[in-house]
PDB file of N, CA and C in Angstrom:
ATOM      1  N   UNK A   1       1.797  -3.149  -9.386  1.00 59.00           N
ATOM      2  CA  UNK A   1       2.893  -2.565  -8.622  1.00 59.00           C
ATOM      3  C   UNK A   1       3.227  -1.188  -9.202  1.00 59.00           C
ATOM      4  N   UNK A   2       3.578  -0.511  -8.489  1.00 69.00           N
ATOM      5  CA  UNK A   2       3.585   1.157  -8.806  1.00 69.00           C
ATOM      6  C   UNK A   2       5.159   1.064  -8.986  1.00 69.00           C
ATOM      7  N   UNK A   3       5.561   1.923  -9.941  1.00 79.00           N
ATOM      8  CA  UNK A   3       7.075   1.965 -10.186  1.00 79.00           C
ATOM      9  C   UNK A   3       7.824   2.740  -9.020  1.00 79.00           C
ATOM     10  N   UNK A   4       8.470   2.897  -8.733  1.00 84.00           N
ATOM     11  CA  UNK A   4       8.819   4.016  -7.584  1.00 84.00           C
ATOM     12  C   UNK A   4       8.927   5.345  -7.776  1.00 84.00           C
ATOM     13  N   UNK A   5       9.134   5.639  -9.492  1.00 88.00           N
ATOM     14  CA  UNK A   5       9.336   7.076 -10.076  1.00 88.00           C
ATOM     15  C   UNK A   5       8.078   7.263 -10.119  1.00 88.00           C
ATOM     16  N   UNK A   6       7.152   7.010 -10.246  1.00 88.00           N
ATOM     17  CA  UNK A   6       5.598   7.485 -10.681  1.00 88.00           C
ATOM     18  C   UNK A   6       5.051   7.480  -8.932  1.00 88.00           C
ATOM     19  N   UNK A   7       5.528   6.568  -8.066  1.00 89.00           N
ATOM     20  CA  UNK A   7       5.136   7.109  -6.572  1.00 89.00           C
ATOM     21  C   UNK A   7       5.972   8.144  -6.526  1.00 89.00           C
ATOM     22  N   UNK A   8       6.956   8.074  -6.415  1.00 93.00           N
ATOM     23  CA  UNK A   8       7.107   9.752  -5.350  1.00 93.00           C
ATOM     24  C   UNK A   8       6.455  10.395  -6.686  1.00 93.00           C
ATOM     25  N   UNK A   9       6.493  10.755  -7.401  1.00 94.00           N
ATOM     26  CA  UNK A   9       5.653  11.725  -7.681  1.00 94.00           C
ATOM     27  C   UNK A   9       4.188  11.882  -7.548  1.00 94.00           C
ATOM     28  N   UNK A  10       3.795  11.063  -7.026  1.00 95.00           N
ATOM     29  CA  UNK A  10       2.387  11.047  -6.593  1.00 95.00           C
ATOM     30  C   UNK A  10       2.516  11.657  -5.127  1.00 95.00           C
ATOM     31  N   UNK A  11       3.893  10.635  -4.149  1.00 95.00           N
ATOM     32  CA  UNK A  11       3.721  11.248  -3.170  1.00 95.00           C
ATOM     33  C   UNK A  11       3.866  12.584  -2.769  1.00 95.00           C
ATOM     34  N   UNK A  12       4.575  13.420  -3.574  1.00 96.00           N
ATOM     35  CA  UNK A  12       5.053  14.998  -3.888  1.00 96.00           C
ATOM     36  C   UNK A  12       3.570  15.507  -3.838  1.00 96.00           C
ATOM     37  N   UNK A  13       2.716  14.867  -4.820  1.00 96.00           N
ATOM     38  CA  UNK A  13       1.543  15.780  -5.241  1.00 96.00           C
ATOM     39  C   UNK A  13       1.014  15.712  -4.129  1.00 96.00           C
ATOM     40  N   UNK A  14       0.582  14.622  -3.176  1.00 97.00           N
ATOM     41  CA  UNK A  14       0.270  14.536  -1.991  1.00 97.00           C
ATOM     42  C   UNK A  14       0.826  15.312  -0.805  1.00 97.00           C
ATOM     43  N   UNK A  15       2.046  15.344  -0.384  1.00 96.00           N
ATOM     44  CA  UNK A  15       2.419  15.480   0.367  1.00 96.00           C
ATOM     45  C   UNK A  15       3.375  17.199   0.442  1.00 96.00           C
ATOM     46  N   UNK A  16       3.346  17.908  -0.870  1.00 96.00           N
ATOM     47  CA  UNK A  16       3.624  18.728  -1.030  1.00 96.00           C
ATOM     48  C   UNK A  16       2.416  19.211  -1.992  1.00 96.00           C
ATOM     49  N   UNK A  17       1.269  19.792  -1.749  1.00 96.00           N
ATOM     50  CA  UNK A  17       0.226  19.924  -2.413  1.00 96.00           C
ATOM     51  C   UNK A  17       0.449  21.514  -3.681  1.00 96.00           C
ATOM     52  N   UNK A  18      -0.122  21.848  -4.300  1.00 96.00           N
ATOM     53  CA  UNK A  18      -0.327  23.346  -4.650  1.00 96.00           C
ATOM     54  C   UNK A  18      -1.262  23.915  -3.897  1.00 96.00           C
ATOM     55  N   UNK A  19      -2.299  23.261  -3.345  1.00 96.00           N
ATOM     56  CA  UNK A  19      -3.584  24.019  -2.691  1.00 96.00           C
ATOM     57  C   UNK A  19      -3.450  23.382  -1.513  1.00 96.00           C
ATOM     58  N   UNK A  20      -3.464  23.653   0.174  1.00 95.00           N
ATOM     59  CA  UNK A  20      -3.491  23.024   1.416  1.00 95.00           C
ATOM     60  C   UNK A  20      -4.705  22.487   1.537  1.00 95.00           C
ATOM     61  N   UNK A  21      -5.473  21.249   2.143  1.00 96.00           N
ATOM     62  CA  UNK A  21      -6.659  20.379   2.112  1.00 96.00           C
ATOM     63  C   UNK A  21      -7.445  21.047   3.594  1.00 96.00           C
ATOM     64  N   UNK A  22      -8.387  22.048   2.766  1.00 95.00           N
ATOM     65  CA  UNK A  22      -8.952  22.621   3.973  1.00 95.00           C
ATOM     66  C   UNK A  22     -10.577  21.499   3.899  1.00 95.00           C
ATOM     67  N   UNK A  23     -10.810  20.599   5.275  1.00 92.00           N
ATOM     68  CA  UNK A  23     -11.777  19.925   5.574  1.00 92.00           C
ATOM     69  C   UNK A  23     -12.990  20.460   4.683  1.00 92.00           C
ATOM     70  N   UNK A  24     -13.157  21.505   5.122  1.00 94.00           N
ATOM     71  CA  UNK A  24     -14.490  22.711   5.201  1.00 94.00           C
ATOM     72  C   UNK A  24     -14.774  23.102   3.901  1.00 94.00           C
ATOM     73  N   UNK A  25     -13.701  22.851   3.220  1.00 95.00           N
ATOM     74  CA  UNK A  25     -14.276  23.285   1.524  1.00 95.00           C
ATOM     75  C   UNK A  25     -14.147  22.253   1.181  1.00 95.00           C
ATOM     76  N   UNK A  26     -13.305  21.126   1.049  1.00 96.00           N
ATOM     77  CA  UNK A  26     -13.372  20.152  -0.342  1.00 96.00           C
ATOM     78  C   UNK A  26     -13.217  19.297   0.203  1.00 96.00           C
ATOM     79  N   UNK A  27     -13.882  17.900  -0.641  1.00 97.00           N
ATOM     80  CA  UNK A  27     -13.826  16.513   0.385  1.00 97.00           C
ATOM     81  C   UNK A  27     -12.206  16.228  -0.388  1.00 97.00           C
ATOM     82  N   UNK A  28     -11.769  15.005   0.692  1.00 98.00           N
ATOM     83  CA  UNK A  28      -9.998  14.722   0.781  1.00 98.00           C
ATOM     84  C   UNK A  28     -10.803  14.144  -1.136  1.00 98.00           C
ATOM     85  N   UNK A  29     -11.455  13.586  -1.014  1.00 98.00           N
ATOM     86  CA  UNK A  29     -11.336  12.830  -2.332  1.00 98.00           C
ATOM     87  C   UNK A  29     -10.996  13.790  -3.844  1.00 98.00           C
ATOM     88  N   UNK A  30     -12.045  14.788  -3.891  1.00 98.00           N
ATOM     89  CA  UNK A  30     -11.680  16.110  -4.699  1.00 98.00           C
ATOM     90  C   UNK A  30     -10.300  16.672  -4.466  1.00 98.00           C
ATOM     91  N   UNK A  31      -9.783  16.851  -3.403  1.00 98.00           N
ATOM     92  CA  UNK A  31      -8.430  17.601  -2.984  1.00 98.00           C
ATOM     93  C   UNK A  31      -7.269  16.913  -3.608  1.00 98.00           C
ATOM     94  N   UNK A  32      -7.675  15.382  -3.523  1.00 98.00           N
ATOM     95  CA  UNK A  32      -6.432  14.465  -4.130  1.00 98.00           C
ATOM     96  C   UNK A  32      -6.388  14.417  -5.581  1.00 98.00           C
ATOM     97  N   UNK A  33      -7.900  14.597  -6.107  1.00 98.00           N
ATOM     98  CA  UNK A  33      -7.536  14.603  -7.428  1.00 98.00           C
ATOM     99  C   UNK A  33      -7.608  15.999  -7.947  1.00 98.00           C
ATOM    100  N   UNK A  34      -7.349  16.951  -7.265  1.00 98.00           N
ATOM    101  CA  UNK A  34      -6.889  18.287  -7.633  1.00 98.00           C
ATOM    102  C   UNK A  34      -5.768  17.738  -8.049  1.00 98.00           C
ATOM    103  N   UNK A  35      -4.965  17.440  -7.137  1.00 98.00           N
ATOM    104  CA  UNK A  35      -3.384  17.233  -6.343  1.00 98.00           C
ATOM    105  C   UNK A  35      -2.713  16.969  -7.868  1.00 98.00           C
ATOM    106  N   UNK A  36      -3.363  15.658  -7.794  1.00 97.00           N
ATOM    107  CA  UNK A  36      -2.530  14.537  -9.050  1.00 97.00           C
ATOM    108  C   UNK A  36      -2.978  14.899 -10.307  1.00 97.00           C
ATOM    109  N   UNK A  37      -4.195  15.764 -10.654  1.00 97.00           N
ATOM    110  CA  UNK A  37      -4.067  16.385 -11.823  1.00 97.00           C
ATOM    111  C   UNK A  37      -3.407  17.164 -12.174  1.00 97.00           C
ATOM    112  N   UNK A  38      -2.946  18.316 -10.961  1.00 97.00           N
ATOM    113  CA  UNK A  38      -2.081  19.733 -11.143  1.00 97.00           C
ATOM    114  C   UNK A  38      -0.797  19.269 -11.842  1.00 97.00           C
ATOM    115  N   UNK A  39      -0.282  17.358 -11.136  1.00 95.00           N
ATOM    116  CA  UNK A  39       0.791  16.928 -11.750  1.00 95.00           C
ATOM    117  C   UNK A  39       0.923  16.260 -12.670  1.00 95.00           C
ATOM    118  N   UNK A  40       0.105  16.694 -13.642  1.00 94.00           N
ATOM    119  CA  UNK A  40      -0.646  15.767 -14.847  1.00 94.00           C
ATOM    120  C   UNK A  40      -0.896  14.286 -14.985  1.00 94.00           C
ATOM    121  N   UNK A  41      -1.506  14.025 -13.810  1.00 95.00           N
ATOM    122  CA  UNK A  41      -2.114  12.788 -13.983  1.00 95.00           C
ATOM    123  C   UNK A  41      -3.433  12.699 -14.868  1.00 95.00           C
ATOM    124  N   UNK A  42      -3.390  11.743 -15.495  1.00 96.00           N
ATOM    125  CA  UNK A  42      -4.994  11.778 -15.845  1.00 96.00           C
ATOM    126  C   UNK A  42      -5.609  10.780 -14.745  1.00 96.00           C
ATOM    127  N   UNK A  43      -6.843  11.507 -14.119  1.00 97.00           N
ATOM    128  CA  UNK A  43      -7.179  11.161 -13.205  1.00 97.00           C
ATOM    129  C   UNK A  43      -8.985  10.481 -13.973  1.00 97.00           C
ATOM    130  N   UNK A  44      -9.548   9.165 -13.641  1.00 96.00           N
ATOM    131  CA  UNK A  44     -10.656   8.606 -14.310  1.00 96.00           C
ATOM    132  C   UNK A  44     -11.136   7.561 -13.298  1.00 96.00           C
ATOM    133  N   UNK A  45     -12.300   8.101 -13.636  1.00 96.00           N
ATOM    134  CA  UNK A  45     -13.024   7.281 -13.288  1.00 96.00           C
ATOM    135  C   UNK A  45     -12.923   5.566 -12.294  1.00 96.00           C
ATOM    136  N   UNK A  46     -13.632   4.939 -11.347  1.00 96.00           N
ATOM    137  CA  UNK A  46     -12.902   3.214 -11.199  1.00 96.00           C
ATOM    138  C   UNK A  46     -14.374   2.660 -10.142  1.00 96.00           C
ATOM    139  N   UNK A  47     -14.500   1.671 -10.520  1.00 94.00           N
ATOM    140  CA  UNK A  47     -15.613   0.883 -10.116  1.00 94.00           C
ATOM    141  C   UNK A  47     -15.711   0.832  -8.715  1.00 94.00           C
ATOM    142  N   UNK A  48     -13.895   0.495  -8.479  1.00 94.00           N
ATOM    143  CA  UNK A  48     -13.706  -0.645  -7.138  1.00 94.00           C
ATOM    144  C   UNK A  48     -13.407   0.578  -6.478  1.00 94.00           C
ATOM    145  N   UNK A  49     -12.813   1.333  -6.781  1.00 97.00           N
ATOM    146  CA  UNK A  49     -12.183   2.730  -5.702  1.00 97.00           C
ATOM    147  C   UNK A  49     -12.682   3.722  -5.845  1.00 97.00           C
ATOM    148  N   UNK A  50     -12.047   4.907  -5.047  1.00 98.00           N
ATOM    149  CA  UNK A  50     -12.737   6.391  -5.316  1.00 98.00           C
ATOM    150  C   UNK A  50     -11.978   6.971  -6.883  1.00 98.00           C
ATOM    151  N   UNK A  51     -10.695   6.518  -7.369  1.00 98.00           N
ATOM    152  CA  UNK A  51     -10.463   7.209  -8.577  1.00 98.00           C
ATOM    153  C   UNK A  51      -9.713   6.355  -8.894  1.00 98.00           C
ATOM    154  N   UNK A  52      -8.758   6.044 -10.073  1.00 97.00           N
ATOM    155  CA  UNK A  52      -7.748   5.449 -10.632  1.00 97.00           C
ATOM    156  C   UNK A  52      -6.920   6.915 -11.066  1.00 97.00           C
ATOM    157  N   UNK A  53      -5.813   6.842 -11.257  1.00 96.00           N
ATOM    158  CA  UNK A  53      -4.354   7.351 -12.333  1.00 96.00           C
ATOM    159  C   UNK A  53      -4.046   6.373 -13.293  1.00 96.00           C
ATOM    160  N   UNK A  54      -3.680   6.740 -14.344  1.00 92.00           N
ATOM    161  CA  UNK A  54      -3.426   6.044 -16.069  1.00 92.00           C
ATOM    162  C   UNK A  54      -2.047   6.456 -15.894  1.00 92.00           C
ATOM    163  N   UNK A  55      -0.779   6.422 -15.516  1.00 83.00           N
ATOM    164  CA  UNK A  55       0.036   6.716 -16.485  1.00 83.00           C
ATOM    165  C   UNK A  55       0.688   6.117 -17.566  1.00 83.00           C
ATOM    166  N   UNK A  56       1.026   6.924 -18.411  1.00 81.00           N
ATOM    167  CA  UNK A  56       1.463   6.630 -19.357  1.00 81.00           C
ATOM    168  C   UNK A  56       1.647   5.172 -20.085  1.00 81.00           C
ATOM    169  N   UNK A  57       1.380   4.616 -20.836  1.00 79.00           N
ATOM    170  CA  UNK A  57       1.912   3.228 -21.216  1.00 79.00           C
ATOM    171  C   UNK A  57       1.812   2.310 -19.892  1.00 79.00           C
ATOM    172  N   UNK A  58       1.388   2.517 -18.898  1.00 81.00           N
ATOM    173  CA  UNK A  58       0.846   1.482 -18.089  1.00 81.00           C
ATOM    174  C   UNK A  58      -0.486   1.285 -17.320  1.00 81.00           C
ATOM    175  N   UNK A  59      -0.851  -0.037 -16.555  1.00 87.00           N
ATOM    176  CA  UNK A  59      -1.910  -0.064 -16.021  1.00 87.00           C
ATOM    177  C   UNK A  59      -2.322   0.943 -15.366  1.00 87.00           C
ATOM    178  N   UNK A  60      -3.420   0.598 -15.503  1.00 93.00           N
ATOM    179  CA  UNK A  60      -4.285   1.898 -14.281  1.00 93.00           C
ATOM    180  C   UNK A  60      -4.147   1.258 -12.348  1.00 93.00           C
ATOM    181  N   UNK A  61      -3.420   2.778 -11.809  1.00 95.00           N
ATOM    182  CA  UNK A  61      -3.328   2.186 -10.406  1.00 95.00           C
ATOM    183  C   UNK A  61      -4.637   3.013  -9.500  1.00 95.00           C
ATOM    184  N   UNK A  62      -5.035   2.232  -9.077  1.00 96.00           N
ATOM    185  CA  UNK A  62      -6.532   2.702  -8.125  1.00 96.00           C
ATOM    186  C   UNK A  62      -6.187   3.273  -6.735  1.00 96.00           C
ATOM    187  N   UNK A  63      -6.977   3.955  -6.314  1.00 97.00           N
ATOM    188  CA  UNK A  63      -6.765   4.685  -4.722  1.00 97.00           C
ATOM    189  C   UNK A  63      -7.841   5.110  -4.164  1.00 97.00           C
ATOM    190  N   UNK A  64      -7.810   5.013  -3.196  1.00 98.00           N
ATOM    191  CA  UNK A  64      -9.089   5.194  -2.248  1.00 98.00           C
ATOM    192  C   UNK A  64      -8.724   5.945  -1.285  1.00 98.00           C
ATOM    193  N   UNK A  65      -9.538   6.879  -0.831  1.00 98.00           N
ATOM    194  CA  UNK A  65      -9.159   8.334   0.374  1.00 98.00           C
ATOM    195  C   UNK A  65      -9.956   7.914   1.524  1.00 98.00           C
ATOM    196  N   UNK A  66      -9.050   8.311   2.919  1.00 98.00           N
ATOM    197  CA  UNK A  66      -9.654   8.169   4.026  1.00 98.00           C
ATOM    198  C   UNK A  66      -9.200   8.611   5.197  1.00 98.00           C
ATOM    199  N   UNK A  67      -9.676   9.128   6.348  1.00 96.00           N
ATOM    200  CA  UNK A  67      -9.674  10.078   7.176  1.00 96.00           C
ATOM    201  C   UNK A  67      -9.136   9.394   8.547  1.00 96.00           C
ATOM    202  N   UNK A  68      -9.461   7.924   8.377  1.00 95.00           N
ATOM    203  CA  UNK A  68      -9.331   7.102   9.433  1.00 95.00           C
ATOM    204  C   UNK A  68      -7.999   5.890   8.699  1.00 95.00           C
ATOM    205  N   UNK A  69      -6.940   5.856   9.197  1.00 94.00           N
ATOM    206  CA  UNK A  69      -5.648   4.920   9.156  1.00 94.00           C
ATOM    207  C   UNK A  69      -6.503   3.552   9.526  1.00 94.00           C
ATOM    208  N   UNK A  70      -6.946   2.707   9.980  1.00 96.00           N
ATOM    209  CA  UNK A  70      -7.770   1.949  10.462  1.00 96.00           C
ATOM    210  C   UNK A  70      -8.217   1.561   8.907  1.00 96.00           C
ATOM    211  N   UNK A  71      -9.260   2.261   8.510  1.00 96.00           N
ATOM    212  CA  UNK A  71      -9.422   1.935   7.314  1.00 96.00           C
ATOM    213  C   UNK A  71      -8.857   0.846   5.756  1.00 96.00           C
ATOM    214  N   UNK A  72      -7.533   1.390   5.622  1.00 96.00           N
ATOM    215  CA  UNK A  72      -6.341   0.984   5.288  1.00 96.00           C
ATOM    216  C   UNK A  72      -6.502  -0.387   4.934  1.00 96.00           C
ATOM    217  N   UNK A  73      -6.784  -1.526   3.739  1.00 96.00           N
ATOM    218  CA  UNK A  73      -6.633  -2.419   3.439  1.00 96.00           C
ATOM    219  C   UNK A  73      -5.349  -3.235   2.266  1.00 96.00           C
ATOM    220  N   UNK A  74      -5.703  -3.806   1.355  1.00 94.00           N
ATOM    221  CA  UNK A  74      -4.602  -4.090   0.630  1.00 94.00           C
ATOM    222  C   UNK A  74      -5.803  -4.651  -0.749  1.00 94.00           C
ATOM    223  N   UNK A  75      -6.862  -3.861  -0.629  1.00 93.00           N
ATOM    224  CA  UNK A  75      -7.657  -3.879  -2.091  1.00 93.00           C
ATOM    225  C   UNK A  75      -6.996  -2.623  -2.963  1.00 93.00           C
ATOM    226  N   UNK A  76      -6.214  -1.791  -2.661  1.00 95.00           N
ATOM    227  CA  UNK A  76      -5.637  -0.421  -3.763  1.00 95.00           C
ATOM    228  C   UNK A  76      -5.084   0.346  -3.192  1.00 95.00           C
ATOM    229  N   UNK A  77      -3.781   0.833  -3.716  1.00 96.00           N
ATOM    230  CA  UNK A  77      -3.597   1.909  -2.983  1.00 96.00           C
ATOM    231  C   UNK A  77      -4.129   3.211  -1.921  1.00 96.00           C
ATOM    232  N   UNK A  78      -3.652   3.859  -1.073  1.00 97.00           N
ATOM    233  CA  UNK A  78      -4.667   4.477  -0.230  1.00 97.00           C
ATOM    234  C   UNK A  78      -3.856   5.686  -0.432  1.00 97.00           C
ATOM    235  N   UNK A  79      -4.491   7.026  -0.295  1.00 98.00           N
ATOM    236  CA  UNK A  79      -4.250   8.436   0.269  1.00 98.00           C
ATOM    237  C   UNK A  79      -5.043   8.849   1.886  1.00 98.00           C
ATOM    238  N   UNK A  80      -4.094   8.839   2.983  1.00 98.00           N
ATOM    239  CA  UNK A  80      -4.669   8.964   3.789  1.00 98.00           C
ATOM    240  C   UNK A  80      -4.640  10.270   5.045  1.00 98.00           C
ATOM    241  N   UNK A  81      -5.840  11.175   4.998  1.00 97.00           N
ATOM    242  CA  UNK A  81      -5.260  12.128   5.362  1.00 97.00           C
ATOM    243  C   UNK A  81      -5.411  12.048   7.209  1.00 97.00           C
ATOM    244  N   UNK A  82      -4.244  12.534   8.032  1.00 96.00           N
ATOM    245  CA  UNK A  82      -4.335  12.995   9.236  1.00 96.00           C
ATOM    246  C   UNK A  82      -4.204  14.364  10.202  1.00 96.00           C
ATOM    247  N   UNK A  83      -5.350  14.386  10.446  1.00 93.00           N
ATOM    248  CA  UNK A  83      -6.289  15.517  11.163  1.00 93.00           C
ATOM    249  C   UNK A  83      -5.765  16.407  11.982  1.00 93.00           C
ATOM    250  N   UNK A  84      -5.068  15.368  12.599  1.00 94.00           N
ATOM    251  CA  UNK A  84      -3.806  16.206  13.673  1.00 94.00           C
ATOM    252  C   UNK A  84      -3.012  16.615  13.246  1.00 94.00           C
ATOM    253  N   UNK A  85      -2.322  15.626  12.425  1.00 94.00           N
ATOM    254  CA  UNK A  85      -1.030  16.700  12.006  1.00 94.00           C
ATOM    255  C   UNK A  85      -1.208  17.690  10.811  1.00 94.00           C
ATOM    256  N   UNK A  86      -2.656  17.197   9.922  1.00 94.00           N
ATOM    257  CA  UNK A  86      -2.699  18.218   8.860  1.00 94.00           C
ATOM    258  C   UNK A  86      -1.963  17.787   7.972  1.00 94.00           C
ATOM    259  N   UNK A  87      -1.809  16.687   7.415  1.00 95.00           N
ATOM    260  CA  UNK A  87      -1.041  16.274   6.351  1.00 95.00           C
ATOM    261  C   UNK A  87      -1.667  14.783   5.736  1.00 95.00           C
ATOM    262  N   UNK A  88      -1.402  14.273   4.618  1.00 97.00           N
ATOM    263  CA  UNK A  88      -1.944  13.606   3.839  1.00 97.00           C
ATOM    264  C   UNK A  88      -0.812  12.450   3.588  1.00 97.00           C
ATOM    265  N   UNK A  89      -0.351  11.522   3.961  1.00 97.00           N
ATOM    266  CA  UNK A  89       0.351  10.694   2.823  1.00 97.00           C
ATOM    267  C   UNK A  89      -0.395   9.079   2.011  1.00 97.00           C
ATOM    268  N   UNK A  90       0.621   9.023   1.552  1.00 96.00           N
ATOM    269  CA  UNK A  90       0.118   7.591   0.647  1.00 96.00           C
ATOM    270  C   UNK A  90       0.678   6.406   0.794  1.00 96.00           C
ATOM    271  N   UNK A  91      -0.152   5.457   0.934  1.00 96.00           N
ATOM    272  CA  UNK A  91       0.188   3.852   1.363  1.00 96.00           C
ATOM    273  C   UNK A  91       0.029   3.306  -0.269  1.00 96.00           C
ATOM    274  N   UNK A  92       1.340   2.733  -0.485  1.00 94.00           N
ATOM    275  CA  UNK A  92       0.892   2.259  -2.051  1.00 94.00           C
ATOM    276  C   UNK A  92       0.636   0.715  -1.567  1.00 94.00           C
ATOM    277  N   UNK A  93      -0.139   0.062  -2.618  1.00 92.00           N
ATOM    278  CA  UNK A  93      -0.734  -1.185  -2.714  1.00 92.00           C
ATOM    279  C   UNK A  93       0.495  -2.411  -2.592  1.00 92.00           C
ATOM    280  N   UNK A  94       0.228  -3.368  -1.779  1.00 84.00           N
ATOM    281  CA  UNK A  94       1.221  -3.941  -1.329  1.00 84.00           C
ATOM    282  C   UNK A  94       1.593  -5.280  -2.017  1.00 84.00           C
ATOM    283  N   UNK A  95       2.164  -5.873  -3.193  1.00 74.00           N
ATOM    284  CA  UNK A  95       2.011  -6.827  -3.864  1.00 74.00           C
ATOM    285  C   UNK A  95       3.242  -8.261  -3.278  1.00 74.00           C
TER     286      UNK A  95
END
């Protein structure tokens, strides 16, 4: 379970980016972990997903990027970006 202080700040990094997620240069997966590094996440490596976040003194929470809402399961958190509106948010993992 994600604390709620460590989501919104994830969702900030997401949803208020430093760099805008242009398709054409960087895949969403690179863009997100721009995102959450700029906000010092340590961002590593994960078997089951596209990346994990460590913070601090707790478990590692996993996330997976995707272009299609459809997608969307309840194996890890998701970052999900939409096309139309040009914006990215995050579905945290549902316990």
């Amino acid at each position: 379970m994600i604390s709620t202080q460590v989501l919104k700040v994830i969702e900030e990094a997401i949803t208020k980016p430093p760099i805008p997620h242009e398709p054409y240069k960087q895949s969403l997966k690179a863009w997100a972990m721009y995102c959450l590094r700029d906000r010092g996440f340590k961002v590593v490596y994960a078997q089951n997903a596209d990346f994990a976040i460590e913070p601090k003194n707790k478990e590692k929470l996993y996330f997976k990027v995707t272009n299609n809402a459809d997608d969307v399961d309840n194996s890890c958190s998701w970052i999900v970006w939409d096309s139309t509106a040009k914006s990215a948010s995050v579905i945290p993992l549902q316990s």
